Short mmCIF file of C-alpha atoms and ligand atoms in Angstrom, two decimals:
data_model
loop_
_atom_site.label_atom_id
_atom_site.label_comp_id
_atom_site.label_asym_id
_atom_site.label_seq_id
_atom_site.Cartn_x
_atom_site.Cartn_y
_atom_site.Cartn_z
CA MET A 905 -175.49 -31.34 -20.69
CA PRO A 906 -175.68 -28.08 -22.63
CA ILE A 907 -172.51 -26.24 -23.57
CA THR A 908 -172.13 -22.52 -22.79
CA PRO A 909 -170.03 -21.04 -25.62
CA THR A 910 -166.89 -19.16 -24.89
CA GLU A 911 -165.17 -16.87 -27.32
CA LYS A 912 -162.32 -18.74 -28.80
CA ILE A 913 -161.30 -22.36 -29.66
CA TRP A 914 -157.72 -23.28 -30.46
CA MET A 915 -157.67 -25.18 -33.81
CA ASN A 916 -154.40 -26.30 -35.34
CA GLY A 917 -152.28 -23.51 -33.90
CA GLU A 918 -154.82 -20.67 -34.14
CA LEU A 919 -157.46 -19.23 -31.95
CA VAL A 920 -160.66 -19.01 -33.90
CA PRO A 921 -164.08 -17.73 -32.94
CA TRP A 922 -166.26 -20.35 -31.29
CA GLU A 923 -168.69 -20.46 -34.23
CA SER A 924 -165.96 -20.83 -36.69
CA ALA A 925 -164.48 -23.97 -35.10
CA GLN A 926 -166.06 -26.34 -37.73
CA ILE A 927 -165.09 -29.45 -39.51
CA HIS A 928 -166.11 -31.02 -42.86
CA VAL A 929 -168.76 -33.78 -42.74
CA LEU A 930 -166.20 -36.13 -44.28
CA THR A 931 -163.74 -35.70 -41.43
CA HIS A 932 -162.25 -39.11 -41.04
CA SER A 933 -162.58 -39.44 -37.31
CA LEU A 934 -166.28 -38.59 -37.41
CA HIS A 935 -166.84 -41.71 -39.43
CA TYR A 936 -164.69 -44.17 -37.63
CA GLY A 937 -164.40 -42.95 -34.08
CA THR A 938 -160.58 -42.69 -34.20
CA GLY A 939 -160.11 -39.34 -32.38
CA VAL A 940 -158.41 -39.18 -29.00
CA PHE A 941 -159.39 -36.61 -26.33
CA GLU A 942 -158.92 -35.49 -22.80
CA GLY A 943 -161.19 -33.97 -20.09
CA ILE A 944 -159.39 -31.55 -17.82
CA ARG A 945 -160.53 -28.89 -15.36
CA ALA A 946 -159.14 -25.42 -14.41
CA TYR A 947 -160.04 -24.17 -10.97
CA GLU A 948 -160.01 -20.63 -9.43
CA THR A 949 -156.95 -19.91 -7.21
CA PRO A 950 -155.81 -16.63 -5.62
CA ASN A 951 -153.14 -16.48 -8.50
CA GLY A 952 -155.82 -16.94 -11.26
CA PRO A 953 -157.02 -20.02 -12.99
CA ALA A 954 -154.92 -23.16 -12.55
CA VAL A 955 -155.24 -26.33 -14.53
CA PHE A 956 -155.19 -29.47 -12.38
CA ARG A 957 -152.50 -31.99 -13.37
CA LEU A 958 -152.37 -30.50 -16.95
CA THR A 959 -149.10 -32.17 -17.76
CA GLU A 960 -150.36 -35.58 -16.87
CA HIS A 961 -153.53 -35.03 -18.90
CA ILE A 962 -151.58 -33.93 -22.02
CA GLU A 963 -149.22 -36.80 -21.59
CA ARG A 964 -152.20 -39.18 -21.51
CA LEU A 965 -153.51 -37.59 -24.67
CA PHE A 966 -150.15 -38.38 -26.32
CA ASN A 967 -150.32 -41.89 -24.94
CA SER A 968 -153.82 -42.35 -26.37
CA ALA A 969 -152.52 -41.21 -29.68
CA LYS A 970 -149.56 -43.55 -29.43
CA ILE A 971 -151.82 -46.54 -29.06
CA MET A 972 -153.68 -45.30 -32.19
CA MET A 973 -150.47 -44.78 -34.08
CA MET A 974 -151.48 -41.21 -34.44
CA ASP A 975 -148.69 -38.60 -34.79
CA LEU A 976 -149.70 -35.31 -33.43
CA PRO A 977 -148.03 -32.36 -35.19
CA TYR A 978 -147.17 -30.72 -31.86
CA THR A 979 -145.05 -31.52 -28.77
CA VAL A 980 -146.49 -32.14 -25.32
CA GLU A 981 -145.16 -28.72 -24.34
CA GLU A 982 -146.88 -27.06 -27.26
CA VAL A 983 -150.26 -28.59 -26.34
CA ILE A 984 -149.72 -27.57 -22.75
CA GLU A 985 -149.05 -23.97 -23.66
CA ALA A 986 -151.95 -23.95 -26.13
CA THR A 987 -154.24 -25.25 -23.29
CA LYS A 988 -153.14 -22.48 -20.96
CA LEU A 989 -153.62 -19.94 -23.79
CA VAL A 990 -157.28 -20.95 -24.35
CA VAL A 991 -158.05 -20.87 -20.63
CA ARG A 992 -156.49 -17.37 -20.39
CA GLU A 993 -158.35 -16.15 -23.45
CA SER A 994 -161.68 -17.42 -22.10
CA GLY A 995 -161.42 -15.07 -19.14
CA LEU A 996 -163.10 -17.73 -17.01
CA PRO A 997 -162.03 -18.27 -13.44
CA SER A 998 -162.64 -21.98 -13.71
CA CYS A 999 -163.70 -24.20 -16.65
CA TYR A 1000 -163.72 -27.60 -18.26
CA ILE A 1001 -161.13 -28.22 -21.01
CA ARG A 1002 -161.52 -30.56 -23.96
CA PRO A 1003 -158.48 -31.19 -26.07
CA ILE A 1004 -159.09 -33.49 -29.05
CA ALA A 1005 -156.86 -34.87 -31.77
CA TYR A 1006 -158.52 -36.39 -34.78
CA TYR A 1007 -157.94 -37.55 -38.30
CA GLY A 1008 -159.08 -34.82 -40.61
CA TYR A 1009 -160.59 -34.39 -44.08
CA GLY A 1010 -159.03 -35.74 -47.19
CA GLU A 1011 -158.88 -39.52 -46.92
CA MET A 1012 -161.57 -42.14 -46.55
CA GLY A 1013 -161.33 -45.83 -45.69
CA LEU A 1014 -160.01 -47.50 -42.54
CA ASN A 1015 -156.29 -46.91 -43.12
CA THR A 1016 -155.57 -43.99 -40.79
CA LEU A 1017 -151.78 -43.87 -41.69
CA PRO A 1018 -152.17 -41.45 -44.65
CA CYS A 1019 -154.61 -39.13 -42.72
CA SER A 1020 -153.73 -35.64 -41.56
CA VAL A 1021 -154.11 -35.01 -37.79
CA ASP A 1022 -155.91 -32.04 -36.47
CA VAL A 1023 -155.90 -30.86 -32.90
CA ALA A 1024 -158.39 -28.56 -31.18
CA ILE A 1025 -158.83 -27.30 -27.60
CA ALA A 1026 -162.10 -25.88 -26.34
CA VAL A 1027 -163.08 -24.68 -22.88
CA TRP A 1028 -166.40 -23.93 -21.37
CA PRO A 1029 -167.93 -23.54 -17.89
CA TRP A 1030 -169.19 -27.01 -16.72
CA GLY A 1031 -170.95 -27.55 -13.38
CA ALA A 1032 -171.47 -30.79 -11.46
CA TYR A 1033 -171.32 -33.58 -13.89
CA LEU A 1034 -173.59 -36.00 -11.97
CA GLY A 1035 -175.91 -33.26 -10.57
CA GLU A 1036 -175.60 -30.62 -7.91
CA ASP A 1037 -176.34 -33.02 -5.04
CA ALA A 1038 -174.13 -35.77 -6.16
CA LEU A 1039 -171.97 -35.33 -3.07
CA THR A 1040 -174.71 -34.76 -0.50
CA LYS A 1041 -177.43 -37.12 -1.68
CA GLY A 1042 -175.41 -39.40 -3.90
CA VAL A 1043 -176.19 -40.91 -7.20
CA ARG A 1044 -178.16 -44.11 -8.06
CA MET A 1045 -176.15 -46.71 -9.91
CA LYS A 1046 -177.20 -49.49 -12.23
CA ILE A 1047 -174.93 -52.29 -13.27
CA SER A 1048 -175.10 -52.17 -17.03
CA THR A 1049 -175.99 -55.05 -19.36
CA TRP A 1050 -173.15 -53.58 -21.51
CA LEU A 1051 -169.77 -55.00 -20.65
CA ARG A 1052 -166.62 -52.89 -20.76
CA HIS A 1053 -164.27 -53.40 -23.68
CA GLU A 1054 -161.95 -56.38 -23.55
CA HIS A 1055 -158.29 -55.33 -24.02
CA ASN A 1056 -158.02 -56.90 -27.45
CA THR A 1057 -161.32 -55.47 -28.73
CA MET A 1058 -160.76 -51.76 -27.90
CA PRO A 1059 -157.77 -50.45 -25.92
CA PRO A 1060 -159.31 -49.00 -22.68
CA ALA A 1061 -155.99 -47.15 -21.89
CA SER A 1062 -156.60 -44.97 -25.00
CA LYS A 1063 -159.22 -42.23 -24.50
CA THR A 1064 -160.38 -42.85 -28.03
CA THR A 1065 -163.71 -41.29 -29.06
CA GLY A 1066 -164.92 -44.65 -30.43
CA ASN A 1067 -164.49 -46.29 -27.05
CA TYR A 1068 -167.24 -43.98 -25.80
CA VAL A 1069 -169.92 -45.80 -27.82
CA ASN A 1070 -169.80 -48.39 -25.05
CA SER A 1071 -170.13 -45.66 -22.35
CA SER A 1072 -173.00 -44.02 -24.23
CA LEU A 1073 -174.99 -47.21 -24.52
CA ALA A 1074 -174.55 -47.88 -20.79
CA LYS A 1075 -175.31 -44.33 -19.75
CA VAL A 1076 -178.56 -44.15 -21.77
CA GLU A 1077 -179.65 -47.54 -20.59
CA ALA A 1078 -179.19 -46.47 -16.90
CA LEU A 1079 -180.95 -43.09 -17.40
CA LYS A 1080 -183.92 -44.69 -19.19
CA ALA A 1081 -184.27 -47.22 -16.34
CA GLY A 1082 -184.41 -44.25 -13.86
CA TYR A 1083 -180.85 -44.35 -12.52
CA ASP A 1084 -178.07 -41.71 -12.68
CA GLU A 1085 -175.16 -43.65 -13.86
CA ALA A 1086 -173.91 -47.07 -14.97
CA ILE A 1087 -171.29 -49.40 -13.54
CA MET A 1088 -169.72 -51.66 -16.15
CA LEU A 1089 -168.35 -55.10 -15.53
CA ASN A 1090 -165.80 -56.64 -17.88
CA GLN A 1091 -166.00 -59.91 -19.86
CA GLN A 1092 -164.84 -61.80 -16.72
CA GLY A 1093 -167.64 -60.35 -14.68
CA LEU A 1094 -165.28 -58.10 -12.58
CA VAL A 1095 -166.07 -54.53 -11.83
CA SER A 1096 -164.32 -52.21 -14.35
CA GLU A 1097 -165.56 -48.51 -14.08
CA CYS A 1098 -168.48 -46.27 -14.91
CA THR A 1099 -169.28 -44.49 -18.11
CA GLY A 1100 -167.04 -41.55 -17.30
CA GLU A 1101 -165.66 -42.21 -13.78
CA ASN A 1102 -163.48 -44.65 -11.84
CA ILE A 1103 -165.10 -46.36 -8.89
CA PHE A 1104 -164.11 -46.83 -5.25
CA VAL A 1105 -165.66 -49.24 -2.80
CA SER A 1106 -165.07 -49.50 0.94
CA ARG A 1107 -165.20 -52.93 2.62
CA GLY A 1108 -164.12 -53.67 6.11
CA GLY A 1109 -162.47 -50.23 6.51
CA VAL A 1110 -160.36 -50.67 3.36
CA LEU A 1111 -160.84 -48.67 0.15
CA LEU A 1112 -160.67 -50.64 -3.03
CA THR A 1113 -160.57 -49.61 -6.72
CA PRO A 1114 -160.34 -51.88 -9.78
CA PRO A 1115 -157.11 -52.04 -11.80
CA SER A 1116 -156.63 -50.96 -15.38
CA SER A 1117 -156.36 -54.56 -16.25
CA ALA A 1118 -160.13 -54.82 -15.52
CA GLY A 1119 -160.78 -52.34 -18.35
CA ALA A 1120 -160.70 -49.17 -16.37
CA LEU A 1121 -159.08 -45.94 -17.58
CA GLU A 1122 -155.94 -45.10 -15.63
CA GLY A 1123 -157.80 -42.14 -14.02
CA ILE A 1124 -155.91 -39.14 -12.92
CA THR A 1125 -158.59 -38.39 -10.31
CA GLN A 1126 -158.31 -42.09 -9.16
CA ASP A 1127 -154.61 -41.49 -8.62
CA THR A 1128 -155.27 -38.26 -6.90
CA VAL A 1129 -157.77 -39.89 -4.53
CA MET A 1130 -155.30 -42.66 -3.73
CA ALA A 1131 -152.67 -40.13 -2.73
CA LEU A 1132 -155.16 -38.19 -0.61
CA ALA A 1133 -156.29 -41.45 1.03
CA GLU A 1134 -152.72 -42.18 1.99
CA ASP A 1135 -152.36 -38.68 3.55
CA LEU A 1136 -155.54 -39.42 5.60
CA ASP A 1137 -154.26 -42.79 6.68
CA ILE A 1138 -157.10 -44.55 4.87
CA GLU A 1139 -155.95 -47.98 3.57
CA CYS A 1140 -156.46 -48.12 -0.17
CA HIS A 1141 -155.67 -50.82 -2.65
CA VAL A 1142 -156.10 -51.47 -6.33
CA ALA A 1143 -158.03 -54.78 -6.41
CA ASP A 1144 -160.40 -56.90 -8.49
CA LEU A 1145 -164.02 -56.39 -7.30
CA THR A 1146 -167.05 -58.48 -7.94
CA ARG A 1147 -170.75 -57.59 -8.16
CA SER A 1148 -171.26 -58.70 -4.64
CA ASP A 1149 -168.51 -56.28 -3.47
CA LEU A 1150 -170.67 -53.54 -4.84
CA TYR A 1151 -173.94 -54.67 -3.18
CA LEU A 1152 -172.12 -55.23 0.16
CA ALA A 1153 -170.06 -52.06 0.21
CA ASP A 1154 -169.81 -50.01 3.35
CA GLU A 1155 -169.74 -46.96 1.08
CA MET A 1156 -168.98 -46.21 -2.54
CA PHE A 1157 -168.07 -43.18 -4.58
CA VAL A 1158 -167.10 -42.55 -8.19
CA CYS A 1159 -164.51 -40.02 -9.38
CA GLY A 1160 -163.34 -38.35 -12.53
CA THR A 1161 -162.27 -34.90 -13.75
CA ALA A 1162 -165.80 -34.01 -14.72
CA ALA A 1163 -167.59 -35.82 -11.83
CA GLU A 1164 -164.92 -34.95 -9.24
CA VAL A 1165 -165.77 -37.07 -6.17
CA SER A 1166 -169.43 -38.09 -6.18
CA ALA A 1167 -171.14 -40.27 -3.57
CA VAL A 1168 -173.22 -43.35 -4.49
CA ASN A 1169 -176.38 -43.91 -2.65
CA SER A 1170 -177.43 -47.31 -4.10
CA VAL A 1171 -176.45 -49.97 -6.63
CA ASP A 1172 -179.26 -51.85 -8.34
CA ASP A 1173 -181.64 -50.62 -5.60
CA ARG A 1174 -179.46 -51.93 -2.79
CA PRO A 1175 -179.08 -48.88 -0.62
CA LEU A 1176 -175.65 -47.90 0.67
CA PRO A 1177 -174.70 -45.49 3.52
CA CYS A 1178 -174.24 -42.12 1.77
CA PRO A 1179 -172.17 -40.15 1.90
CA GLY A 1180 -169.89 -42.40 3.81
CA PRO A 1181 -167.04 -41.14 5.97
CA PHE A 1182 -164.26 -41.83 3.44
CA THR A 1183 -166.32 -40.19 0.66
CA THR A 1184 -166.79 -37.03 2.78
CA ALA A 1185 -163.21 -36.86 3.82
CA LEU A 1186 -161.73 -37.48 0.36
CA ALA A 1187 -164.15 -35.11 -1.40
CA THR A 1188 -163.23 -32.44 1.09
CA GLU A 1189 -159.54 -32.93 0.40
CA TYR A 1190 -160.08 -33.13 -3.33
CA VAL A 1191 -161.71 -29.77 -3.33
CA LYS A 1192 -158.65 -28.31 -1.63
CA ALA A 1193 -156.07 -30.22 -3.78
CA VAL A 1194 -157.43 -28.95 -7.12
CA ARG A 1195 -157.37 -25.31 -5.86
CA GLY A 1196 -153.74 -25.48 -4.68
CA GLN A 1197 -154.70 -25.42 -1.00
CA ILE A 1198 -152.59 -28.49 -0.09
CA ASP A 1199 -148.86 -27.60 -0.05
CA ARG A 1200 -147.54 -31.01 -1.09
CA TYR A 1201 -149.63 -30.95 -4.26
CA LYS A 1202 -148.79 -27.49 -5.37
CA ASP A 1203 -147.04 -28.89 -8.48
CA TRP A 1204 -150.35 -30.43 -9.62
CA VAL A 1205 -151.82 -26.99 -9.88
CA GLU A 1206 -150.51 -25.41 -13.12
CA LEU A 1207 -151.25 -21.73 -13.34
CA VAL A 1208 -152.19 -20.43 -16.82
CA SER A 1209 -150.39 -17.13 -16.43
N1 PPE B 1850 -163.17 -43.63 -16.88
C1 PPE B 1850 -163.73 -43.14 -17.96
C2 PPE B 1850 -164.38 -44.01 -18.91
C3 PPE B 1850 -163.71 -41.78 -18.21
O1 PPE B 1850 -164.15 -41.23 -19.32
C4 PPE B 1850 -163.07 -40.91 -17.23
C5 PPE B 1850 -163.01 -39.43 -17.48
C6 PPE B 1850 -162.58 -41.51 -16.11
C7 PPE B 1850 -162.65 -42.88 -15.90
C8 PPE B 1850 -161.81 -40.67 -15.05
O2 PPE B 1850 -160.51 -40.22 -15.56
P1 PPE B 1850 -159.88 -38.92 -15.00
O3 PPE B 1850 -160.65 -37.72 -15.52
O4 PPE B 1850 -158.52 -39.04 -15.51
O5 PPE B 1850 -159.95 -39.05 -13.47
N2 PPE B 1850 -164.11 -38.94 -18.11
C9 PPE B 1850 -163.99 -37.58 -18.76
C10 PPE B 1850 -165.05 -37.39 -19.83
C11 PPE B 1850 -166.44 -37.11 -19.32
C12 PPE B 1850 -167.38 -36.88 -20.50
O6 PPE B 1850 -168.47 -36.88 -20.33
O7 PPE B 1850 -166.88 -36.52 -21.61
C13 PPE B 1850 -163.94 -36.49 -17.71
O8 PPE B 1850 -164.19 -36.73 -16.51
O9 PPE B 1850 -163.51 -35.41 -18.06
#
C-alpha cells in the first residue's frame, strides 16, 4: 500500500525531514533482516490523538530486541515519549506508527554484537489494511503452502524484520491466486496466524484463537478482542485449531493493529457466514475501545499531549 509522507521522522533522537530519513546501503539489518519493529495506531479522540496500547507495543519492541540480544540506546519511556512527539508533530488526528530498531552502518558479517543500534519512528495516514469493505463483505482466505516458522528456526515472538520474509511469501502467493490474505499452518499442521493478523474462529458458539506456541505473534489486538469478548459474555479460549476447524467455522475474523477486526467470507473457497454475529459485535466494540469510548479501557488510550 502506498505511503503518504508526513513532515518529520524521528531518527536516533532527532526529528528529521521525511526525505532526509535515509540509511546507507550497507546498513547491517538491510542485509540480514535483523531489525525489530512495531505497528501501532493512533486514533482521534475529543482530547486529540491517542495511541492505542502504546506502552504495550513499545514493551513488545523491547522484548523483540531482547530475543535478538539487541540493546536499544533508549529506555521504554524515552521511546514512548518519542512516539508521542512524532504523532504530535505530524498534526494528524489519526495515523499508523512504525517504530523500528536496526543494526546500523559500520560492521558486516553475521555477528551483530559489535553493531550500533539505530532507532527510528515514522507515522503516516493508513486506511483499512485489508480493504475498505473488509468488515462488511469480508476477505477471501487461502491456506498458504508456506508454513509458519518453527520456534527453533525463527522466534515468532520477536517482531523481527526477517521473520516477515515468510509472511511476504504467503501474502504474494495468496494474492496471485486471487485471494485477499493467507492463513499459515505450522510444522505440526495446526493453525498459526495470518501474514499480519491473528485469527479467531467460532465453533459451537465458542470463540477460539491459536496460542503463541502454534507460532502466532502474541497480538495486542488479539488480547484486546479477548477482553471485549469477555465483556460481551462471549466464551473465548486460546486453543489449537486444525484446518478442518477453519472450513467448518460458524464464522471467522482476523485482527491486528493495521487490519483492526476484519471479517472472513471464505477459506479455500469454502464460504463462511459473513460478517457473523461475534465479528460484528466485537468489531463494533473495538472501534469504541480504541477511541477511548469504553470507560474500563481508558488506560489503553494514551493521549499524545
Ligand atoms: N501476527 C503478525 C504476523 C503480525 O504481523 C501482526 C501485526 C499481528 C499478528 C497482530 O498483532 P497486533 O498488531 O499486536 O494485534 N502486524 C502489523 C504489521 C502489518 C504490516 O503490514 O506491516 C500491524 O498490524 O501493524
